[in-house]
């Protein structure tokens, strides 16, 4: 036996063995409760970083724990493999996107294997393979048939570097592309959309069904959906037979409208503009077109606008108001027009002040009527109506309903609910994505590619220039096809789908990942879903999670699954931060390898460096390579550190000293178990006790069932001494469960009762105090670790508990006892999900036959926590004179007796007259003397 802990060779050995034994395969039976543990799948960039390691370690611990707790577990992994980087690699280096992507996948898969993740690789999916995107296309056609996929001309975000359209969500707060960083422009194009707005209300309401999600994520989703309740009102245009429709949440302020604003892109803009204003309006439209949506609506930016010269009529009071256009009104949002009520809206107030538009108060606070005063800011609260015709004097909250009623009666408008959420733009003018399976026929319009012709494969001989339209649009042979419906020469759609579509359904494919006949078997998916625990980054709080929820609801409505929400519980893990050195003078980041941490200076300029923790990234030279850490300390230490250093949802600061600390802890566990095993020769013991036990049981006439049950529940450690309390507990539990089972035959029951009395007769031996102390430490650890993991996965405190237990075992004075063996075994079992390789190796060294990973999670015995003795304080006239140890359950009388007899009392009471004795059970005895 190797006496030194050698993580790398142990890890390689077990990874190989587990793979040969298919240990991570998903069970196919369904007589156990299911648990679906899912990590957000990675983009195959080629290299695993610490963020990945953290994400997948968390999920792996959960998966391994749940297996030990008796669940059948699905723990799959795949690749979010379409997207721009592969295409950029093709442009930069001439490598075909498919080749680049598959190479990266192979590399990352090997890295994941080395971390010892219990992933069922038979379930692997890669979204870029025809076997997968065939079904992405099929799902697109489901949306198309349901009227949820449609085309429209739209002002889109145009990335001038990548030459492609971006979704709003892919543009950052400064109006730049999320990938290229280019300043995004606006451009009109015909695009495919998914009608997510049809599901806005459900997506909002069903957030209530997700108590297992972080509150923060649910709030972000609710804000993104942005429900507002109000009214749609129409303002007739002077001199035209047309009306401007606006949405307002404050119809109670309609008498205060002093202008109406159209989005510059609104089709009515051109029609209402007077000849005098034409040049001004056209110039303004050009200026606004260069701005991104985020710039236009930024709260801290002054709003700009110009009058069109046109006028509209407020139908409530028949007053004419000017029509303006302004940058802050977006055509894609709401009706593309708003009513301006400067007295009661902050933005309108600023706009009116800036352009000298009238400000008319129509609501005042209850205690004031001085509505003629010059206002210094908008009054946005509710109050009493003034200057509002028939509604004067009413409460505004009440008038709001009456005004909507009036609008409906008179045909001015109606009550309406509006959402901030807009339809999802899914077209991409790119090659490396799933082609949209539509053929455009001059006679029939947009015709779906028949199911039998799916997948529409990506052609392979493609030139990547990085300029102009999608590479697909240049392939004549691929584009020109007959219409599947009428045979007329037609053209393929050349847009591919947003990669967010690929990731909106991958979790539905895993349970049935290799199905070639269907997108998935509904029965299998209904069995495994919803995902019990989803783990991933907070950056996906809105889009990926919202889209996945949307897909689930649509597929449910198509009869493909029977649940409303895909992810029962969500854990958003924090970032992994590295120590970062920055030169404050040059603004440059300095690699930590070049810096003396004692005295951080720029090696080139000598400037003193700023030192702080920040998310690991290549550009900041602060990353730690997981492979290097694994080579030095092993995967188990890397896992332990990541779990120990911070609660999973908090950011984690990489610290080499703490990595070493965890390495030392695993070494300590290694020596504890190997030393014990050397002294106790486990394998011999096991062979011997196995025989004795089984023979014993047979002598008692026990059934083969019972013998199997018992030996299954007794491991090598326990076999050392079956006649002690501890081993009995597990066997008793098994027998009692069988006794209570309704289908158990009377004959078997008699047998079981016989077994129980046998156990009770033989297992009653008293433990020594040292044994009781160890047993208390062991069962406290089981209780604490289980609670830490069953609640919110507080891995860090769970590791602390295990460290405490290892200390208690180190210090134990009963190292030849079965109770000590129980302690070691329990420590290994608790540690198993965290350090899977080390524990497996030690489990075998201890003489066990099966894998530690198939052993049940330890159960805690409340009786083990009971304390036998307590410390009693002895007082004389209220002053503490000493303490004695007494039985915890002793009554008042006994306590007084023990106190009187104690040395402390004898010494202090000699020759004194005891007037009164005060006994406080559990605490003290006070002698009042004269
Ligand atoms: Zn046709």
PDB file of C-alpha atoms and ligand atoms in Angstrom, residues 441 443-445 447 483 485-488, ligand 1:
ATOM      1  CA  UNK A 441     -42.044  30.762 -52.950  1.00  0.00           C
ATOM      2  CA  UNK A 443     -46.687  31.961 -55.289  1.00  0.00           C
ATOM      3  CA  UNK A 444     -47.147  30.371 -51.873  1.00  0.00           C
ATOM      4  CA  UNK A 445     -45.094  32.712 -49.688  1.00  0.00           C
ATOM      5  CA  UNK A 447     -43.387  27.442 -46.995  1.00  0.00           C
ATOM      6  CA  UNK A 483     -41.140  25.116 -53.721  1.00  0.00           C
ATOM      7  CA  UNK A 485     -45.723  22.942 -52.085  1.00  0.00           C
ATOM      8  CA  UNK A 486     -46.147  23.861 -55.793  1.00  0.00           C
ATOM      9  CA  UNK A 487     -42.770  23.163 -57.429  1.00  0.00           C
ATOM     10  CA  UNK A 488     -42.204  26.734 -58.624  1.00  0.00           C
TER      11      UNK A 488
HETATM   12 ZN1  LIG B   1     -45.110  27.447 -54.009  1.00  0.00          ZN
END
